[in-house]
């Protein structure tokens, strides 16, 4: 069985700790924005479960875009590496780092 989308994105940020991923996704019919950094995910728009086994980004979510930013991330003045990547573009980056 393949890894979940959430686990793959978290693994990417472990392999690329200088990056923060900002994911815009549709989750259960609502838009959400999720930050992923050093293997941890957190919703920027709704409560995040305390249990790390509860995925912030479920596999049923539709990823609308992915932004790559330099860490440390400052939401007031973000330093973007790339903005507006599609899921297929992000999958290529995941494959490059082996996740």
mmCIF file of N, CA, C and O in Angstrom:
data_model
loop_
_atom_site.group_PDB
_atom_site.id
_atom_site.type_symbol
_atom_site.label_atom_id
_atom_site.label_comp_id
_atom_site.label_asym_id
_atom_site.label_seq_id
_atom_site.Cartn_x
_atom_site.Cartn_y
_atom_site.Cartn_z
ATOM 1 N N UNK A 1 0.840 -1.191 0.000
ATOM 2 C CA UNK A 1 0.000 0.000 0.000
ATOM 3 C C UNK A 1 0.882 1.250 0.000
ATOM 4 O O UNK A 1 1.878 1.320 0.696
ATOM 5 N N UNK A 2 0.526 2.230 -0.779
ATOM 6 C CA UNK A 2 1.328 3.443 -0.859
ATOM 7 C C UNK A 2 1.018 4.375 0.311
ATOM 8 O O UNK A 2 -0.025 4.288 0.942
ATOM 9 N N UNK A 3 1.981 5.264 0.574
ATOM 10 C CA UNK A 3 1.807 6.227 1.654
ATOM 11 C C UNK A 3 0.710 7.228 1.316
ATOM 12 O O UNK A 3 0.473 7.539 0.159
ATOM 13 N N UNK A 4 0.084 7.768 2.360
ATOM 14 C CA UNK A 4 -0.945 8.779 2.160
ATOM 15 C C UNK A 4 -0.300 10.069 1.642
ATOM 16 O O UNK A 4 0.910 10.292 1.789
ATOM 17 N N UNK A 5 -1.123 10.909 1.046
ATOM 18 C CA UNK A 5 -0.655 12.202 0.553
ATOM 19 C C UNK A 5 -0.031 12.997 1.691
ATOM 20 O O UNK A 5 1.059 13.556 1.557
ATOM 21 N N UNK A 6 -0.712 13.032 2.817
ATOM 22 C CA UNK A 6 -0.236 13.783 3.976
ATOM 23 C C UNK A 6 1.139 13.294 4.424
ATOM 24 O O UNK A 6 2.048 14.093 4.656
ATOM 25 N N UNK A 7 1.304 11.982 4.540
ATOM 26 C CA UNK A 7 2.584 11.410 4.984
ATOM 27 C C UNK A 7 3.695 11.690 3.983
ATOM 28 O O UNK A 7 4.840 11.946 4.367
ATOM 29 N N UNK A 8 3.372 11.667 2.703
ATOM 30 C CA UNK A 8 4.386 11.961 1.670
ATOM 31 C C UNK A 8 4.837 13.415 1.761
ATOM 32 O O UNK A 8 6.032 13.707 1.673
ATOM 33 N N UNK A 9 3.882 14.332 1.951
ATOM 34 C CA UNK A 9 4.248 15.748 2.062
ATOM 35 C C UNK A 9 5.049 16.001 3.334
ATOM 36 O O UNK A 9 6.019 16.772 3.317
ATOM 37 N N UNK A 10 4.668 15.359 4.424
ATOM 38 C CA UNK A 10 5.419 15.506 5.672
ATOM 39 C C UNK A 10 6.837 14.939 5.509
ATOM 40 O O UNK A 10 7.804 15.548 5.967
ATOM 41 N N UNK A 11 6.964 13.795 4.829
ATOM 42 C CA UNK A 11 8.282 13.208 4.586
ATOM 43 C C UNK A 11 9.146 14.138 3.736
ATOM 44 O O UNK A 11 10.352 14.255 3.957
ATOM 45 N N UNK A 12 8.527 14.796 2.768
ATOM 46 C CA UNK A 12 9.255 15.760 1.934
ATOM 47 C C UNK A 12 9.871 16.855 2.798
ATOM 48 O O UNK A 12 11.038 17.215 2.620
ATOM 49 N N UNK A 13 9.098 17.378 3.745
ATOM 50 C CA UNK A 13 9.621 18.476 4.572
ATOM 51 C C UNK A 13 10.677 17.998 5.572
ATOM 52 O O UNK A 13 11.466 18.809 6.045
ATOM 53 N N UNK A 14 10.686 16.710 5.869
ATOM 54 C CA UNK A 14 11.782 16.174 6.689
ATOM 55 C C UNK A 14 13.061 16.127 5.862
ATOM 56 O O UNK A 14 14.139 16.480 6.339
ATOM 57 N N UNK A 15 12.932 15.730 4.593
ATOM 58 C CA UNK A 15 14.092 15.668 3.703
ATOM 59 C C UNK A 15 14.545 17.049 3.232
ATOM 60 O O UNK A 15 15.691 17.217 2.836
ATOM 61 N N UNK A 16 13.638 18.019 3.254
ATOM 62 C CA UNK A 16 13.937 19.391 2.825
ATOM 63 C C UNK A 16 13.569 20.356 3.957
ATOM 64 O O UNK A 16 12.605 21.131 3.836
ATOM 65 N N UNK A 17 14.303 20.314 5.079
ATOM 66 C CA UNK A 17 13.916 21.099 6.257
ATOM 67 C C UNK A 17 14.013 22.608 6.080
ATOM 68 O O UNK A 17 13.509 23.354 6.914
ATOM 69 N N UNK A 18 14.612 23.047 4.992
ATOM 70 C CA UNK A 18 14.710 24.474 4.712
ATOM 71 C C UNK A 18 13.438 25.009 4.050
ATOM 72 O O UNK A 18 13.345 26.192 3.763
ATOM 73 N N UNK A 19 12.450 24.117 3.843
ATOM 74 C CA UNK A 19 11.207 24.503 3.176
ATOM 75 C C UNK A 19 9.991 24.326 4.072
ATOM 76 O O UNK A 19 9.944 23.440 4.907
ATOM 77 N N UNK A 20 9.016 25.181 3.835
ATOM 78 C CA UNK A 20 7.688 25.061 4.421
ATOM 79 C C UNK A 20 6.731 24.922 3.244
ATOM 80 O O UNK A 20 6.821 25.685 2.278
ATOM 81 N N UNK A 21 5.849 23.941 3.310
ATOM 82 C CA UNK A 21 4.828 23.794 2.272
ATOM 83 C C UNK A 21 3.537 24.410 2.772
ATOM 84 O O UNK A 21 3.109 24.152 3.899
ATOM 85 N N UNK A 22 2.925 25.236 1.946
ATOM 86 C CA UNK A 22 1.607 25.798 2.234
ATOM 87 C C UNK A 22 0.665 25.180 1.201
ATOM 88 O O UNK A 22 0.792 25.423 0.002
ATOM 89 N N UNK A 23 -0.238 24.360 1.693
ATOM 90 C CA UNK A 23 -1.150 23.604 0.837
ATOM 91 C C UNK A 23 -2.527 24.243 0.894
ATOM 92 O O UNK A 23 -3.081 24.450 1.968
ATOM 93 N N UNK A 24 -3.078 24.573 -0.246
ATOM 94 C CA UNK A 24 -4.472 25.030 -0.336
ATOM 95 C C UNK A 24 -5.245 23.833 -0.864
ATOM 96 O O UNK A 24 -4.916 23.304 -1.923
ATOM 97 N N UNK A 25 -6.225 23.390 -0.087
ATOM 98 C CA UNK A 25 -6.967 22.186 -0.452
ATOM 99 C C UNK A 25 -8.443 22.340 -0.122
ATOM 100 O O UNK A 25 -8.823 23.175 0.700
ATOM 101 N N UNK A 26 -9.231 21.509 -0.761
ATOM 102 C CA UNK A 26 -10.644 21.407 -0.423
ATOM 103 C C UNK A 26 -10.812 20.135 0.405
ATOM 104 O O UNK A 26 -10.473 19.041 -0.043
ATOM 105 N N UNK A 27 -11.286 20.320 1.632
ATOM 106 C CA UNK A 27 -11.457 19.211 2.563
ATOM 107 C C UNK A 27 -12.928 19.165 2.976
ATOM 108 O O UNK A 27 -13.437 20.129 3.549
ATOM 109 N N UNK A 28 -13.591 18.083 2.646
ATOM 110 C CA UNK A 28 -15.011 17.899 2.988
ATOM 111 C C UNK A 28 -15.861 19.084 2.537
ATOM 112 O O UNK A 28 -16.721 19.567 3.260
ATOM 113 N N UNK A 29 -15.582 19.595 1.337
ATOM 114 C CA UNK A 29 -16.376 20.676 0.772
ATOM 115 C C UNK A 29 -15.967 22.080 1.187
ATOM 116 O O UNK A 29 -16.521 23.054 0.690
ATOM 117 N N UNK A 30 -15.002 22.196 2.096
ATOM 118 C CA UNK A 30 -14.527 23.511 2.550
ATOM 119 C C UNK A 30 -13.062 23.690 2.178
ATOM 120 O O UNK A 30 -12.285 22.737 2.223
ATOM 121 N N UNK A 31 -12.692 24.933 1.854
ATOM 122 C CA UNK A 31 -11.282 25.201 1.586
ATOM 123 C C UNK A 31 -10.522 25.273 2.900
ATOM 124 O O UNK A 31 -11.038 25.727 3.916
ATOM 125 N N UNK A 32 -9.289 24.799 2.848
ATOM 126 C CA UNK A 32 -8.406 24.850 4.006
ATOM 127 C C UNK A 32 -7.016 25.208 3.513
ATOM 128 O O UNK A 32 -6.676 24.976 2.351
ATOM 129 N N UNK A 33 -6.237 25.795 4.393
ATOM 130 C CA UNK A 33 -4.845 26.090 4.113
ATOM 131 C C UNK A 33 -4.032 25.400 5.198
ATOM 132 O O UNK A 33 -4.299 25.590 6.381
ATOM 133 N N UNK A 34 -3.074 24.608 4.772
ATOM 134 C CA UNK A 34 -2.315 23.769 5.691
ATOM 135 C C UNK A 34 -0.833 24.068 5.525
ATOM 136 O O UNK A 34 -0.327 24.097 4.400
ATOM 137 N N UNK A 35 -0.157 24.272 6.642
ATOM 138 C CA UNK A 35 1.291 24.449 6.644
ATOM 139 C C UNK A 35 1.921 23.127 7.050
ATOM 140 O O UNK A 35 1.473 22.479 8.002
ATOM 141 N N UNK A 36 2.973 22.728 6.319
ATOM 142 C CA UNK A 36 3.705 21.510 6.646
ATOM 143 C C UNK A 36 5.179 21.878 6.763
ATOM 144 O O UNK A 36 5.755 22.457 5.843
ATOM 145 N N UNK A 37 5.767 21.539 7.913
ATOM 146 C CA UNK A 37 7.157 21.912 8.188
ATOM 147 C C UNK A 37 7.791 20.849 9.068
ATOM 148 O O UNK A 37 7.234 20.464 10.101
ATOM 149 N N UNK A 38 8.941 20.357 8.638
ATOM 150 C CA UNK A 38 9.723 19.361 9.379
ATOM 151 C C UNK A 38 8.873 18.187 9.847
ATOM 152 O O UNK A 38 8.986 17.720 10.968
ATOM 153 N N UNK A 39 7.991 17.717 8.959
ATOM 154 C CA UNK A 39 7.225 16.520 9.242
ATOM 155 C C UNK A 39 5.925 16.716 9.989
ATOM 156 O O UNK A 39 5.250 15.744 10.307
ATOM 157 N N UNK A 40 5.551 17.956 10.260
ATOM 158 C CA UNK A 40 4.315 18.228 10.993
ATOM 159 C C UNK A 40 3.378 19.093 10.161
ATOM 160 O O UNK A 40 3.814 20.027 9.494
ATOM 161 N N UNK A 41 2.093 18.782 10.241
ATOM 162 C CA UNK A 41 1.057 19.519 9.512
ATOM 163 C C UNK A 41 0.162 20.259 10.485
ATOM 164 O O UNK A 41 -0.149 19.749 11.559
ATOM 165 N N UNK A 42 -0.271 21.448 10.070
ATOM 166 C CA UNK A 42 -1.193 22.220 10.889
ATOM 167 C C UNK A 42 -2.097 23.043 9.976
ATOM 168 O O UNK A 42 -1.626 23.687 9.041
ATOM 169 N N UNK A 43 -3.384 23.011 10.274
ATOM 170 C CA UNK A 43 -4.317 23.836 9.519
ATOM 171 C C UNK A 43 -4.158 25.284 9.954
ATOM 172 O O UNK A 43 -4.011 25.575 11.140
ATOM 173 N N UNK A 44 -4.192 26.174 8.996
ATOM 174 C CA UNK A 44 -4.115 27.609 9.286
ATOM 175 C C UNK A 44 -5.496 28.230 9.376
ATOM 176 O O UNK A 44 -5.616 29.410 9.696
ATOM 177 N N UNK A 45 -6.547 27.420 9.111
ATOM 178 C CA UNK A 45 -7.894 27.973 9.051
ATOM 179 C C UNK A 45 -8.891 27.303 9.992
ATOM 180 O O UNK A 45 -9.981 27.818 10.186
ATOM 181 N N UNK A 46 -8.536 26.137 10.532
ATOM 182 C CA UNK A 46 -9.458 25.440 11.425
ATOM 183 C C UNK A 46 -8.649 24.676 12.464
ATOM 184 O O UNK A 46 -7.439 24.522 12.320
ATOM 185 N N UNK A 47 -9.317 24.189 13.509
ATOM 186 C CA UNK A 47 -8.584 23.478 14.567
ATOM 187 C C UNK A 47 -7.862 22.244 14.026
ATOM 188 O O UNK A 47 -8.340 21.576 13.124
ATOM 189 N N UNK A 48 -6.696 21.985 14.591
ATOM 190 C CA UNK A 48 -5.903 20.816 14.254
ATOM 191 C C UNK A 48 -5.975 19.848 15.435
ATOM 192 O O UNK A 48 -5.797 20.258 16.580
ATOM 193 N N UNK A 49 -6.216 18.578 15.156
ATOM 194 C CA UNK A 49 -6.317 17.567 16.216
ATOM 195 C C UNK A 49 -4.993 17.451 16.968
ATOM 196 O O UNK A 49 -3.918 17.601 16.386
ATOM 197 N N UNK A 50 -5.077 17.183 18.257
ATOM 198 C CA UNK A 50 -3.878 16.977 19.069
ATOM 199 C C UNK A 50 -3.179 15.670 18.723
ATOM 200 O O UNK A 50 -1.988 15.532 18.919
ATOM 201 N N UNK A 51 -3.949 14.704 18.229
ATOM 202 C CA UNK A 51 -3.421 13.386 17.895
ATOM 203 C C UNK A 51 -2.697 13.456 16.546
ATOM 204 O O UNK A 51 -3.327 13.700 15.511
ATOM 205 N N UNK A 52 -1.368 13.230 16.530
ATOM 206 C CA UNK A 52 -0.640 13.317 15.253
ATOM 207 C C UNK A 52 -1.016 12.225 14.253
ATOM 208 O O UNK A 52 -0.670 12.321 13.084
ATOM 209 N N UNK A 53 -1.740 11.192 14.718
ATOM 210 C CA UNK A 53 -2.182 10.138 13.807
ATOM 211 C C UNK A 53 -3.435 10.525 13.024
ATOM 212 O O UNK A 53 -3.815 9.832 12.078
ATOM 213 N N UNK A 54 -4.084 11.632 13.413
ATOM 214 C CA UNK A 54 -5.250 12.135 12.685
ATOM 215 C C UNK A 54 -4.727 13.088 11.609
ATOM 216 O O UNK A 54 -4.200 14.153 11.929
ATOM 217 N N UNK A 55 -4.828 12.701 10.337
ATOM 218 C CA UNK A 55 -4.253 13.544 9.283
ATOM 219 C C UNK A 55 -4.993 14.878 9.133
ATOM 220 O O UNK A 55 -6.220 14.920 9.133
ATOM 221 N N UNK A 56 -4.229 15.938 9.036
ATOM 222 C CA UNK A 56 -4.796 17.261 8.790
ATOM 223 C C UNK A 56 -5.284 17.331 7.349
ATOM 224 O O UNK A 56 -6.281 17.971 7.050
ATOM 225 N N UNK A 57 -4.580 16.643 6.478
ATOM 226 C CA UNK A 57 -4.913 16.596 5.055
ATOM 227 C C UNK A 57 -5.326 15.161 4.704
ATOM 228 O O UNK A 57 -4.477 14.316 4.427
ATOM 229 N N UNK A 58 -6.626 14.862 4.744
ATOM 230 C CA UNK A 58 -7.056 13.493 4.439
ATOM 231 C C UNK A 58 -6.864 13.169 2.954
ATOM 232 O O UNK A 58 -6.789 14.056 2.107
ATOM 233 N N UNK A 59 -6.775 11.885 2.663
ATOM 234 C CA UNK A 59 -6.599 11.453 1.266
ATOM 235 C C UNK A 59 -7.786 11.808 0.388
ATOM 236 O O UNK A 59 -7.673 11.811 -0.831
ATOM 237 N N UNK A 60 -8.931 12.104 0.999
ATOM 238 C CA UNK A 60 -10.111 12.503 0.229
ATOM 239 C C UNK A 60 -10.072 13.970 -0.175
ATOM 240 O O UNK A 60 -10.912 14.416 -0.941
ATOM 241 N N UNK A 61 -9.087 14.713 0.329
ATOM 242 C CA UNK A 61 -8.963 16.141 0.008
ATOM 243 C C UNK A 61 -8.537 16.316 -1.447
ATOM 244 O O UNK A 61 -7.865 15.467 -2.026
ATOM 245 N N UNK A 62 -8.930 17.451 -2.007
ATOM 246 C CA UNK A 62 -8.486 17.841 -3.344
ATOM 247 C C UNK A 62 -7.476 18.964 -3.177
ATOM 248 O O UNK A 62 -7.803 20.026 -2.632
ATOM 249 N N UNK A 63 -6.249 18.718 -3.608
ATOM 250 C CA UNK A 63 -5.217 19.753 -3.501
ATOM 251 C C UNK A 63 -5.405 20.738 -4.639
ATOM 252 O O UNK A 63 -5.390 20.366 -5.813
ATOM 253 N N UNK A 64 -5.586 21.999 -4.264
ATOM 254 C CA UNK A 64 -5.806 23.056 -5.251
ATOM 255 C C UNK A 64 -4.494 23.675 -5.712
ATOM 256 O O UNK A 64 -4.330 23.980 -6.891
ATOM 257 N N UNK A 65 -3.566 23.863 -4.762
ATOM 258 C CA UNK A 65 -2.243 24.391 -5.119
ATOM 259 C C UNK A 65 -1.287 24.174 -3.951
ATOM 260 O O UNK A 65 -1.699 24.007 -2.810
ATOM 261 N N UNK A 66 -0.001 24.213 -4.290
ATOM 262 C CA UNK A 66 1.049 24.072 -3.289
ATOM 263 C C UNK A 66 2.025 25.225 -3.473
ATOM 264 O O UNK A 66 2.472 25.493 -4.591
ATOM 265 N N UNK A 67 2.334 25.890 -2.365
ATOM 266 C CA UNK A 67 3.361 26.929 -2.368
ATOM 267 C C UNK A 67 4.540 26.416 -1.554
ATOM 268 O O UNK A 67 4.355 25.823 -0.488
ATOM 269 N N UNK A 68 5.741 26.641 -2.064
ATOM 270 C CA UNK A 68 6.964 26.294 -1.342
ATOM 271 C C UNK A 68 7.590 27.589 -0.849
ATOM 272 O O UNK A 68 7.828 28.498 -1.638
ATOM 273 N N UNK A 69 7.851 27.640 0.447
ATOM 274 C CA UNK A 69 8.443 28.848 1.035
ATOM 275 C C UNK A 69 9.689 28.461 1.819
ATOM 276 O O UNK A 69 9.840 27.315 2.264
ATOM 277 N N UNK A 70 10.575 29.441 1.998
ATOM 278 C CA UNK A 70 11.770 29.217 2.804
ATOM 279 C C UNK A 70 11.404 29.284 4.276
ATOM 280 O O UNK A 70 10.519 30.040 4.678
ATOM 281 N N UNK A 71 12.101 28.472 5.061
ATOM 282 C CA UNK A 71 11.903 28.556 6.506
ATOM 283 C C UNK A 71 13.036 29.396 7.095
ATOM 284 O O UNK A 71 14.104 29.489 6.489
ATOM 285 N N UNK A 72 12.822 30.053 8.187
ATOM 286 C CA UNK A 72 11.570 30.092 8.936
ATOM 287 C C UNK A 72 10.513 30.899 8.181
ATOM 288 O O UNK A 72 10.818 31.874 7.503
ATOM 289 N N UNK A 73 9.276 30.438 8.311
ATOM 290 C CA UNK A 73 8.167 31.048 7.584
ATOM 291 C C UNK A 73 7.596 32.209 8.375
ATOM 292 O O UNK A 73 7.248 32.080 9.539
ATOM 293 N N UNK A 74 7.523 33.362 7.741
ATOM 294 C CA UNK A 74 6.899 34.544 8.336
ATOM 295 C C UNK A 74 5.683 34.877 7.480
ATOM 296 O O UNK A 74 5.831 35.338 6.347
ATOM 297 N N UNK A 75 4.468 34.646 7.991
ATOM 298 C CA UNK A 75 3.280 34.883 7.163
ATOM 299 C C UNK A 75 3.100 36.334 6.739
ATOM 300 O O UNK A 75 2.425 36.604 5.745
ATOM 301 N N UNK A 76 3.724 37.257 7.456
ATOM 302 C CA UNK A 76 3.606 38.674 7.073
ATOM 303 C C UNK A 76 4.495 39.020 5.886
ATOM 304 O O UNK A 76 4.134 39.867 5.077
ATOM 305 N N UNK A 77 5.636 38.368 5.798
ATOM 306 C CA UNK A 77 6.539 38.578 4.662
ATOM 307 C C UNK A 77 7.143 37.231 4.227
ATOM 308 O O UNK A 77 8.317 36.962 4.439
ATOM 309 N N UNK A 78 6.318 36.380 3.615
ATOM 310 C CA UNK A 78 6.811 35.066 3.205
ATOM 311 C C UNK A 78 7.844 35.173 2.083
ATOM 312 O O UNK A 78 7.766 36.061 1.234
ATOM 313 N N UNK A 79 8.807 34.286 2.124
ATOM 314 C CA UNK A 79 9.852 34.221 1.100
ATOM 315 C C UNK A 79 9.600 32.943 0.292
ATOM 316 O O UNK A 79 9.993 31.852 0.692
ATOM 317 N N UNK A 80 8.897 33.090 -0.835
ATOM 318 C CA UNK A 80 8.476 31.939 -1.620
ATOM 319 C C UNK A 80 9.584 31.446 -2.544
ATOM 320 O O UNK A 80 10.290 32.234 -3.159
ATOM 321 N N UNK A 81 9.695 30.130 -2.639
ATOM 322 C CA UNK A 81 10.572 29.473 -3.597
ATOM 323 C C UNK A 81 9.794 29.278 -4.895
ATOM 324 O O UNK A 81 10.277 29.580 -5.979
ATOM 325 N N UNK A 82 8.561 28.756 -4.759
ATOM 326 C CA UNK A 82 7.637 28.565 -5.881
ATOM 327 C C UNK A 82 6.218 28.724 -5.363
ATOM 328 O O UNK A 82 5.928 28.326 -4.237
ATOM 329 N N UNK A 83 5.359 29.280 -6.192
ATOM 330 C CA UNK A 83 3.954 29.445 -5.820
ATOM 331 C C UNK A 83 3.066 28.790 -6.868
ATOM 332 O O UNK A 83 3.384 28.775 -8.041
ATOM 333 N N UNK A 84 1.931 28.292 -6.386
ATOM 334 C CA UNK A 84 0.894 27.809 -7.291
ATOM 335 C C UNK A 84 1.186 26.508 -8.002
ATOM 336 O O UNK A 84 0.675 26.284 -9.098
ATOM 337 N N UNK A 85 1.978 25.627 -7.396
ATOM 338 C CA UNK A 85 2.243 24.342 -8.033
ATOM 339 C C UNK A 85 0.986 23.482 -8.019
ATOM 340 O O UNK A 85 0.239 23.475 -7.042
ATOM 341 N N UNK A 86 0.781 22.751 -9.094
ATOM 342 C CA UNK A 86 -0.314 21.786 -9.154
ATOM 343 C C UNK A 86 0.122 20.531 -8.403
ATOM 344 O O UNK A 86 1.307 20.353 -8.088
ATOM 345 N N UNK A 87 -0.835 19.648 -8.134
ATOM 346 C CA UNK A 87 -0.494 18.404 -7.455
ATOM 347 C C UNK A 87 0.487 17.584 -8.297
ATOM 348 O O UNK A 87 1.431 17.000 -7.783
ATOM 349 N N UNK A 88 0.310 17.558 -9.616
ATOM 350 C CA UNK A 88 1.230 16.777 -10.461
ATOM 351 C C UNK A 88 2.642 17.350 -10.418
ATOM 352 O O UNK A 88 3.621 16.601 -10.427
ATOM 353 N N UNK A 89 2.767 18.672 -10.355
ATOM 354 C CA UNK A 89 4.095 19.281 -10.227
ATOM 355 C C UNK A 89 4.723 18.915 -8.878
ATOM 356 O O UNK A 89 5.921 18.624 -8.801
ATOM 357 N N UNK A 90 3.912 18.925 -7.832
ATOM 358 C CA UNK A 90 4.422 18.572 -6.507
ATOM 359 C C UNK A 90 4.808 17.104 -6.466
ATOM 360 O O UNK A 90 5.815 16.745 -5.864
ATOM 361 N N UNK A 91 4.038 16.246 -7.119
ATOM 362 C CA UNK A 91 4.382 14.820 -7.167
ATOM 363 C C UNK A 91 5.752 14.599 -7.794
ATOM 364 O O UNK A 91 6.496 13.716 -7.372
ATOM 365 N N UNK A 92 6.101 15.407 -8.781
ATOM 366 C CA UNK A 92 7.427 15.308 -9.402
ATOM 367 C C UNK A 92 8.523 15.632 -8.383
ATOM 368 O O UNK A 92 9.551 14.955 -8.336
ATOM 369 N N UNK A 93 8.290 16.659 -7.568
ATOM 370 C CA UNK A 93 9.266 17.000 -6.521
ATOM 371 C C UNK A 93 9.358 15.897 -5.467
ATOM 372 O O UNK A 93 10.458 15.579 -4.995
ATOM 373 N N UNK A 94 8.216 15.328 -5.108
ATOM 374 C CA UNK A 94 8.223 14.216 -4.152
ATOM 375 C C UNK A 94 9.041 13.045 -4.699
ATOM 376 O O UNK A 94 9.827 12.440 -3.961
ATOM 377 N N UNK A 95 8.859 12.745 -5.968
ATOM 378 C CA UNK A 95 9.601 11.640 -6.594
ATOM 379 C C UNK A 95 11.102 11.928 -6.601
ATOM 380 O O UNK A 95 11.906 11.023 -6.368
ATOM 381 N N UNK A 96 11.485 13.181 -6.832
ATOM 382 C CA UNK A 96 12.902 13.546 -6.866
ATOM 383 C C UNK A 96 13.594 13.270 -5.541
ATOM 384 O O UNK A 96 14.769 12.923 -5.522
ATOM 385 N N UNK A 97 12.868 13.470 -4.429
ATOM 386 C CA UNK A 97 13.483 13.233 -3.123
ATOM 387 C C UNK A 97 13.160 11.839 -2.579
ATOM 388 O O UNK A 97 13.563 11.479 -1.481
ATOM 389 N N UNK A 98 12.423 11.053 -3.351
ATOM 390 C CA UNK A 98 12.167 9.666 -2.996
ATOM 391 C C UNK A 98 11.046 9.421 -2.000
ATOM 392 O O UNK A 98 11.089 8.468 -1.237
ATOM 393 N N UNK A 99 10.027 10.273 -2.033
ATOM 394 C CA UNK A 99 8.871 10.038 -1.150
ATOM 395 C C UNK A 99 7.582 9.974 -1.965
ATOM 396 O O UNK A 99 7.464 10.493 -3.011
#
